[in-house]
XYZ file of C-alpha atoms in Angstrom:
543
model
C -25.051 -10.332 -29.085
C -27.635 -9.019 -31.213
C -30.305 -6.463 -30.654
C -34.202 -7.963 -31.451
C -37.638 -7.443 -30.305
C -37.733 -10.497 -28.183
C -35.339 -12.422 -25.473
C -33.799 -15.737 -26.614
C -31.672 -17.683 -24.534
C -30.129 -20.937 -25.174
C -32.140 -23.984 -22.860
C -28.997 -24.024 -20.591
C -26.530 -21.430 -20.101
C -23.037 -22.914 -19.033
C -21.248 -21.169 -16.104
C -17.897 -22.259 -15.438
C -16.620 -22.210 -11.956
C -12.958 -22.663 -11.306
C -12.105 -25.092 -8.607
C -8.979 -24.135 -7.091
C -8.011 -27.537 -5.340
C -8.367 -29.615 -8.184
C -7.098 -27.008 -11.000
C -9.687 -27.443 -13.487
C -12.776 -25.960 -14.765
C -16.313 -27.392 -13.790
C -19.376 -26.799 -15.439
C -22.823 -26.400 -14.405
C -26.217 -25.723 -15.921
C -28.799 -23.363 -14.673
C -31.861 -22.788 -16.208
C -32.423 -19.835 -18.449
C -35.413 -19.038 -16.920
C -33.372 -17.881 -13.556
C -32.130 -14.786 -16.178
C -34.104 -11.603 -15.995
C -33.108 -9.559 -19.323
C -34.930 -7.191 -21.109
C -36.815 -8.039 -23.940
C -34.753 -6.101 -26.391
C -31.658 -8.639 -25.940
C -30.979 -11.849 -27.889
C -28.187 -14.107 -26.788
C -26.995 -16.546 -29.476
C -25.788 -19.966 -28.188
C -22.492 -19.603 -30.126
C -21.931 -16.111 -28.322
C -22.450 -17.809 -24.748
C -20.090 -20.262 -25.589
C -17.503 -18.124 -26.381
C -18.194 -15.899 -23.260
C -17.750 -18.801 -20.917
C -14.773 -20.885 -22.410
C -12.136 -20.447 -20.536
C -9.680 -21.835 -23.375
C -11.004 -19.101 -25.835
C -8.602 -18.905 -28.734
C -7.347 -15.677 -30.047
C -9.732 -15.788 -33.191
C -12.693 -16.323 -30.758
C -11.610 -13.168 -28.826
C -11.488 -11.137 -32.038
C -15.140 -12.385 -32.968
C -16.358 -11.661 -29.360
C -14.805 -8.123 -29.421
C -16.506 -7.560 -32.778
C -19.802 -8.561 -31.541
C -19.457 -6.504 -28.883
C -18.352 -3.553 -30.570
C -21.290 -3.961 -33.087
C -23.718 -4.509 -30.068
C -22.733 -1.045 -28.193
C -22.192 0.752 -31.574
C -26.259 0.209 -32.325
C -26.918 1.449 -28.993
C -24.232 4.359 -28.629
C -27.108 6.490 -28.366
C -28.558 5.230 -25.051
C -25.221 5.769 -23.685
C -25.017 9.057 -23.716
C -24.093 10.594 -20.471
C -26.915 10.417 -17.860
C -27.906 9.269 -14.189
C -27.939 5.895 -15.424
C -24.497 5.640 -17.406
C -22.375 8.108 -15.582
C -19.118 6.366 -14.431
C -19.299 8.139 -11.169
C -21.842 7.474 -8.621
C -21.868 11.018 -7.651
C -23.136 12.073 -10.998
C -25.253 8.742 -11.196
C -27.321 7.340 -8.031
C -26.072 10.214 -5.585
C -26.469 13.351 -7.796
C -29.377 14.508 -5.936
C -27.074 14.608 -2.728
C -24.185 16.497 -3.940
C -25.137 18.508 -6.851
C -24.822 21.545 -4.523
C -20.803 21.255 -5.147
C -21.163 21.246 -8.955
C -21.205 25.262 -9.605
C -17.952 25.104 -7.595
C -15.897 21.695 -7.997
C -17.061 20.630 -11.460
C -15.759 21.708 -15.097
C -18.067 24.580 -15.072
C -16.720 25.782 -11.946
C -13.172 25.634 -12.878
C -14.162 27.603 -16.085
C -15.929 30.060 -14.429
C -13.382 30.734 -11.762
C -10.785 31.200 -14.606
C -12.947 33.695 -16.445
C -13.016 35.683 -13.085
C -9.176 35.779 -12.550
C -8.510 36.931 -15.861
C -10.949 39.843 -15.600
C -10.075 40.574 -12.214
C -6.320 40.717 -13.444
C -7.435 43.236 -16.326
C -8.887 45.495 -14.026
C -6.130 45.435 -11.879
C -3.785 46.525 -14.515
C -6.044 49.396 -15.145
C -5.365 50.363 -11.567
C -1.533 50.426 -11.858
C -0.533 54.084 -12.775
C 2.764 52.908 -14.716
C 0.695 50.920 -17.156
C -0.273 53.565 -19.110
C -1.327 51.261 -22.002
C -4.430 50.478 -19.924
C -6.189 53.375 -18.454
C -8.595 53.328 -15.458
C -11.512 51.951 -16.868
C -15.012 53.572 -16.795
C -17.752 52.654 -14.573
C -19.555 51.618 -17.816
C -16.545 49.393 -18.908
C -16.305 48.156 -15.262
C -20.075 47.161 -15.213
C -19.671 45.145 -18.596
C -16.684 43.158 -17.260
C -18.199 42.758 -14.094
C -21.218 41.433 -16.067
C -18.831 38.714 -17.947
C -18.361 37.338 -14.437
C -21.965 37.457 -13.073
C -23.654 36.399 -15.942
C -21.615 33.610 -16.816
C -23.620 30.751 -18.214
C -23.497 27.052 -19.260
C -23.505 28.269 -22.733
C -20.344 30.324 -22.019
C -18.614 27.468 -20.754
C -19.659 25.236 -24.145
C -18.398 28.073 -26.145
C -15.061 28.018 -24.404
C -14.853 24.128 -24.401
C -15.713 24.403 -28.272
C -12.646 26.802 -28.329
C -10.343 24.596 -26.453
C -11.253 21.916 -29.502
C -9.107 23.990 -31.703
C -6.565 25.280 -29.089
C -6.109 22.114 -27.305
C -5.545 24.687 -24.284
C -8.148 24.898 -21.665
C -6.836 28.282 -20.183
C -5.783 29.689 -23.756
C -9.223 28.952 -24.491
C -10.410 31.338 -21.759
C -8.500 34.204 -22.898
C -9.779 34.016 -26.651
C -13.138 33.683 -25.429
C -12.818 36.818 -23.400
C -11.315 38.792 -26.487
C -14.575 37.837 -28.461
C -16.731 38.792 -25.662
C -15.199 42.204 -25.294
C -14.713 43.222 -28.898
C -18.267 44.605 -28.990
C -16.944 47.355 -26.013
C -14.990 49.966 -27.341
C -13.123 50.694 -24.404
C -11.567 47.327 -23.647
C -11.487 46.223 -27.083
C -8.591 48.823 -27.241
C -6.869 46.724 -24.436
C -7.835 43.257 -24.926
C -4.276 41.898 -25.422
C -3.658 42.909 -21.900
C -5.845 39.638 -21.017
C -3.650 37.040 -19.430
C -0.628 39.636 -19.349
C 2.723 38.035 -18.032
C 0.653 35.133 -16.976
C 1.453 31.540 -17.333
C -1.751 29.215 -17.312
C -0.783 28.062 -13.595
C -1.086 31.514 -12.803
C -4.917 31.422 -13.461
C -5.497 27.976 -12.341
C -3.881 27.938 -9.289
C -6.027 31.010 -8.292
C -8.988 29.483 -9.954
C -8.605 26.016 -7.659
C -8.073 28.231 -4.543
C -11.539 29.899 -4.993
C -13.370 26.772 -5.997
C -12.086 25.366 -2.821
C -12.986 28.350 -0.613
C -16.553 28.639 -2.013
C -17.310 24.942 -2.142
C -16.127 24.780 1.817
C -17.866 28.183 2.919
C -20.939 27.558 0.569
C -21.527 23.664 0.749
C -19.124 21.653 3.019
C -18.927 23.911 6.206
C -23.015 23.947 6.631
C -23.077 20.103 6.730
C -20.122 19.950 8.806
C -22.158 22.354 11.148
C -25.059 20.515 10.773
C -23.101 17.267 11.927
C -21.863 19.046 15.079
C -25.359 19.955 16.012
C -26.682 16.891 15.619
C -24.383 15.445 17.858
C -24.768 18.701 20.287
C -28.638 17.468 20.486
C -28.087 13.999 21.256
C -25.526 14.775 23.829
C -27.665 17.504 25.560
C -31.044 15.314 25.230
C -29.541 11.927 26.673
C -27.193 13.421 29.266
C -28.885 11.627 31.861
C -29.410 8.150 30.330
C -26.890 5.638 31.617
C -25.196 3.201 29.483
C -22.789 0.412 29.883
C -19.487 1.114 28.523
C -17.251 -1.342 26.775
C -13.343 -1.491 26.746
C -11.902 -3.936 24.851
C -15.573 -4.951 23.828
C -15.719 -6.133 27.503
C -18.054 -4.584 30.121
C -16.273 -1.342 31.544
C -17.425 1.580 33.747
C -20.737 3.139 32.928
C -20.955 6.139 31.184
C -24.276 7.773 29.685
C -25.362 8.078 26.175
C -25.321 11.670 26.186
C -21.377 12.002 27.267
C -20.413 9.618 24.499
C -22.286 11.688 21.856
C -20.674 15.024 23.464
C -17.051 13.346 22.938
C -17.820 12.975 19.135
C -19.340 16.730 18.854
C -16.184 18.136 20.667
C -14.048 16.257 18.216
C -15.899 17.144 15.260
C -15.891 20.763 16.330
C -11.917 20.810 16.592
C -11.509 19.614 13.412
C -13.971 21.958 11.613
C -12.299 25.021 13.473
C -8.858 23.774 12.110
C -10.193 23.188 8.588
C -11.688 26.897 8.752
C -8.250 28.232 9.881
C -5.986 26.788 6.889
C -5.163 29.558 4.857
C -5.859 29.167 1.047
C -2.854 30.247 -0.873
C -2.330 31.671 -4.200
C 0.637 32.707 -6.221
C 0.998 35.356 -9.323
C 4.698 35.217 -10.224
C 4.689 33.985 -14.017
C 6.300 31.154 -15.381
C 8.907 30.358 -13.022
C 7.791 32.322 -10.032
C 10.537 35.340 -10.583
C 8.335 37.966 -12.550
C 10.709 37.627 -15.481
C 8.404 38.766 -18.175
C 6.748 41.185 -16.022
C 10.044 43.271 -15.492
C 11.108 43.288 -18.566
C 7.861 44.765 -20.049
C 7.685 47.234 -16.975
C 11.107 47.099 -14.964
C 9.813 50.132 -12.805
C 6.911 48.619 -11.091
C 7.691 46.111 -7.744
C 5.782 43.236 -9.106
C 5.889 41.246 -6.180
C 3.854 43.836 -4.441
C 1.304 43.881 -6.982
C 0.739 40.352 -7.280
C 0.145 40.401 -3.416
C -2.200 42.700 -3.436
C -4.224 40.954 -6.489
C -4.403 37.543 -4.790
C -5.276 39.198 -1.645
C -7.862 40.990 -3.356
C -9.452 37.865 -4.091
C -9.900 36.688 -0.565
C -6.660 34.224 -0.464
C -3.468 34.299 1.139
C -0.231 35.445 -0.598
C 2.467 32.716 -1.296
C 5.853 34.600 -2.551
C 8.048 31.617 -2.919
C 6.884 29.146 -5.645
C 7.886 27.723 -9.220
C 5.396 27.904 -12.024
C 2.863 26.244 -9.354
C 1.831 27.081 -6.201
C 3.323 24.075 -4.191
C -0.020 22.905 -3.107
C 1.165 22.273 0.725
C -1.695 24.101 1.874
C -4.080 21.771 -0.068
C -2.224 18.854 1.530
C -2.793 20.414 5.054
C -6.640 20.965 4.179
C -7.139 17.753 2.778
C -5.461 15.903 5.781
C -7.726 18.076 8.229
C -10.535 16.854 6.305
C -9.856 13.380 6.936
C -9.223 13.798 10.262
C -13.010 15.265 10.478
C -14.194 12.053 8.190
C -12.007 9.789 10.105
C -14.030 11.006 13.497
C -17.323 10.529 11.512
C -16.231 7.016 10.532
C -15.833 6.304 14.287
C -19.169 7.193 15.223
C -20.839 5.385 12.318
C -19.214 2.296 13.789
C -20.160 2.926 17.312
C -23.583 3.787 16.588
C -23.950 0.999 14.337
C -22.955 -1.371 17.236
C -25.135 0.624 19.500
C -28.223 -0.317 16.906
C -26.881 -3.965 17.032
C -26.875 -4.194 20.748
C -30.530 -2.641 20.667
C -29.518 0.463 22.375
C -30.917 2.440 19.430
C -34.233 1.695 17.324
C -34.831 2.586 13.905
C -37.668 4.772 12.944
C -39.328 2.833 10.131
C -40.801 4.376 6.730
C -43.826 3.173 5.087
C -42.768 1.199 1.960
C -39.207 0.841 2.595
C -37.647 -2.687 2.662
C -34.796 -3.497 4.859
C -34.179 -7.071 3.442
C -35.134 -8.816 0.274
C -35.876 -12.107 2.326
C -36.397 -11.283 5.764
C -39.160 -8.879 6.391
C -38.114 -8.116 9.731
C -35.012 -6.386 9.260
C -34.445 -2.541 9.723
C -30.686 -2.020 8.562
C -28.440 0.805 9.769
C -27.952 1.359 6.118
C -27.238 5.101 6.280
C -24.565 4.575 8.816
C -22.745 1.861 6.404
C -23.333 3.911 3.520
C -21.582 7.020 5.421
C -18.598 4.438 6.307
C -18.243 3.259 2.764
C -18.250 6.674 1.239
C -15.835 8.337 3.870
C -13.374 5.167 2.991
C -13.751 6.153 -0.783
C -13.389 10.069 0.078
C -10.096 9.552 2.382
C -8.456 7.334 -0.032
C -8.541 10.181 -2.669
C -8.172 12.973 -0.356
C -4.749 11.158 0.652
C -3.756 10.689 -2.423
C -4.365 14.440 -3.510
C -2.571 15.281 -0.075
C 0.505 13.070 -0.604
C 1.090 13.724 -4.284
C 0.168 17.366 -4.874
C 3.217 18.927 -2.818
C 5.774 16.798 -5.204
C 6.641 18.498 -8.901
C 9.664 17.665 -11.022
C 11.821 20.788 -10.941
C 10.028 24.258 -11.690
C 6.662 22.270 -13.056
C 5.271 19.212 -14.193
C 1.886 18.474 -15.228
C 1.031 15.706 -13.063
C -0.671 17.890 -10.544
C -3.250 19.036 -13.200
C -5.130 15.696 -13.799
C -4.990 14.928 -10.036
C -6.485 18.264 -8.983
C -9.645 17.365 -11.348
C -10.368 15.053 -8.590
C -10.689 17.395 -5.666
C -14.562 17.489 -6.344
C -14.815 13.874 -5.891
C -13.212 13.721 -2.810
C -14.948 16.298 -1.358
C -18.666 14.983 -2.955
C -18.021 11.602 -1.218
C -17.194 13.485 2.069
C -20.592 15.259 1.641
C -22.651 12.199 0.723
C -21.239 10.617 3.671
C -22.127 13.561 6.233
C -25.811 13.705 4.661
C -25.988 10.021 5.013
C -25.093 9.924 8.690
C -27.506 12.837 9.494
C -29.939 10.973 7.642
C -29.426 8.141 10.019
C -29.006 10.204 12.979
C -32.671 11.483 12.203
C -34.159 7.904 12.515
C -32.575 7.158 15.819
C -34.818 6.331 19.000
C -33.096 5.591 22.288
C -34.404 2.139 23.747
C -33.614 3.273 27.106
C -35.089 -0.029 28.680
C -32.240 -1.782 26.730
C -29.343 0.150 28.329
C -30.663 -0.561 31.828
C -31.265 -4.280 31.100
C -27.393 -4.284 30.146
C -26.405 -2.366 33.415
C -28.569 -4.670 35.662
C -26.778 -7.801 34.104
C -23.161 -6.293 34.813
C -22.756 -5.585 38.652
C -18.922 -6.460 37.972
C -18.549 -3.042 36.731
C -19.031 -1.854 40.646
C -15.392 -3.766 41.481
C -13.631 -0.489 40.322
C -15.470 2.079 42.832
C -15.445 -0.604 45.970
C -11.682 -1.426 45.361
C -10.958 2.272 45.460
C -13.020 3.029 48.724
C -11.014 0.097 50.245
C -7.779 1.683 49.135
C -8.672 5.130 50.640
C -9.222 3.425 54.028
C -6.383 1.161 54.230
C -7.654 -2.345 53.842
C -4.937 -4.516 52.377
C -5.044 -6.091 48.905
C -8.291 -4.372 47.831
C -7.412 -4.976 43.962
C -6.451 -8.640 44.475
C -9.566 -9.134 46.663
C -12.033 -7.604 44.170
C -10.061 -9.678 41.439
C -10.700 -12.923 43.278
C -14.722 -12.161 43.572
C -15.510 -10.842 40.175
C -12.767 -12.179 37.370
C -14.260 -14.911 35.468
C -17.164 -15.416 37.600
C -20.977 -14.429 37.687
C -21.276 -11.262 39.755
C -24.715 -10.348 40.882
C -26.172 -7.455 43.072
C -26.467 -10.037 46.016
C -22.544 -11.119 45.910
C -21.491 -7.555 45.492
C -23.589 -6.380 48.492
C -22.390 -9.363 50.520
C -18.926 -8.611 49.967
C -19.373 -4.889 50.776
C -21.180 -5.873 54.102
C -18.117 -7.668 55.332
C -15.446 -5.024 54.829
C -14.089 -2.773 57.565
C -15.324 0.347 56.586
C -16.738 3.459 58.174
C -20.430 3.288 58.295
C -21.116 6.335 55.932
C -18.731 4.942 53.100
C -20.166 1.181 53.358
C -23.647 2.780 53.058
C -22.665 4.946 50.010
C -21.028 1.419 48.364
C -24.418 -0.108 49.429
C -26.560 2.563 47.606
C -24.343 1.995 44.618
C -25.780 0.237 41.351
C -24.565 -0.027 37.830
C -26.915 2.606 36.540
C -25.884 5.204 39.209
C -22.194 4.690 38.821
C -21.730 7.212 35.870
C -19.345 9.638 37.469
C -19.368 13.210 35.933
C -20.697 11.872 32.556
C -24.048 14.061 32.999
C -21.937 17.217 33.794
C -19.745 16.545 30.916
C -22.493 16.424 28.464
C -24.518 19.211 29.846
C -21.259 21.300 29.891
C -21.032 20.676 25.715
C -22.019 24.046 24.823
C -19.114 25.982 26.828
C -16.628 23.276 25.526
C -17.752 23.711 21.602
C -17.885 27.451 21.965
C -14.188 27.579 23.488
C -12.908 25.531 20.718
C -14.653 27.677 18.130
C -13.231 30.915 19.713
C -17.007 32.003 20.226
């Protein structure tokens, strides 16, 4: 393929399709006019024939590879990272919806938290009386170090990446960066070799990863989760009185209210949200294999496990005293499993609301200029809930892998966790995208109450349950069987139901109450359950 100023296509492009029944290739010609390529592409006849030839020889493949390499080589500058060239849709199409995670879950975020941990450890050493070589820092020196944390910039992160090109070690690059930065401070420059003192890289990394998760959850994920809970609470209370036909096994069942069904999701979300927030994020700081070996050789009179615990807790994390070179990541597995459960509840609600839209129970507000289908002008598709469901699937797949892989490490350490941990942001990012898509869809919903009532009025068979239950109370024999004969597989109307009730030997009050009953009024305690949601959620959240 060549890059030129005009578009040249052969008169007919041969496309093959494989016929599995006859086990051979068939050819069909498609007019080149059906292809809309940009004006800078030229496709030669010989190139096309090599692309579609299912019996291409090795020589042809080499030529094709050479032409492809040439093509992309000439336009390589156009393929620098951008929203159009990003391999991850989170960094491309959906960047605007997930970028709030970037300060925490990106490579920049990881480096920033490494810098924080290294500096905080140096400060901690200066506060240990037995480490006389690192005296207490003056306020000026402490302010200087804190400034390196607070003022950490993209330029600083790039400087560290440039150092890494030489060291080929990401954590060591952070140490060297800090030593360079602190040369200008006379007080700190005297003790710069105490950066990374007695640390293995994983002492720094595990704390950085825990801090990344902590800040991402508190600053980004939890607020959007809470928005979802609030949205479902609002739907529950607003629609508490609107009766709705239930469907069990896809068949008509005892009525409920729309609000009560939304209340179920709100309560489920709230419970999982609370569980996630109660998971302790753990950290270790015990050296190369978790025994403080080097620490005790250098300062045998210091009880290092206590120092490590104080340091980890000072970062707002919980301390894990029993570790190898790595913190075992069990808490991460618990965290990601809990997020998966939250996501599964949202997937459940996405599918239910999608189905309610299909039944006409919800209408969707339209927006000027938007198109639902490229060919069917009437369509207003439930794309937000479909987008949410799809991204929840991607998120759960990644989070499940993290959950099952991270707690497994050969002997005292292997590096398989290191590369996997770099995908935490992807799992959380697709989750965040799904939450926002669902919220966007909920904001468009309008309840179509006449459609809900219509379904109920056509489903008088659902009253078979209360009638046979009252019959049981008053000792009428075989109530279930009698109602089964009346309703199963038959068209049931208001008249046939009321005729059946009139023929029952029941107390007058009981019969009167049954005759007043209709599908829209047969909703049990659904209204009370929906209206009492705040109490239930406050109880779950411990408020």
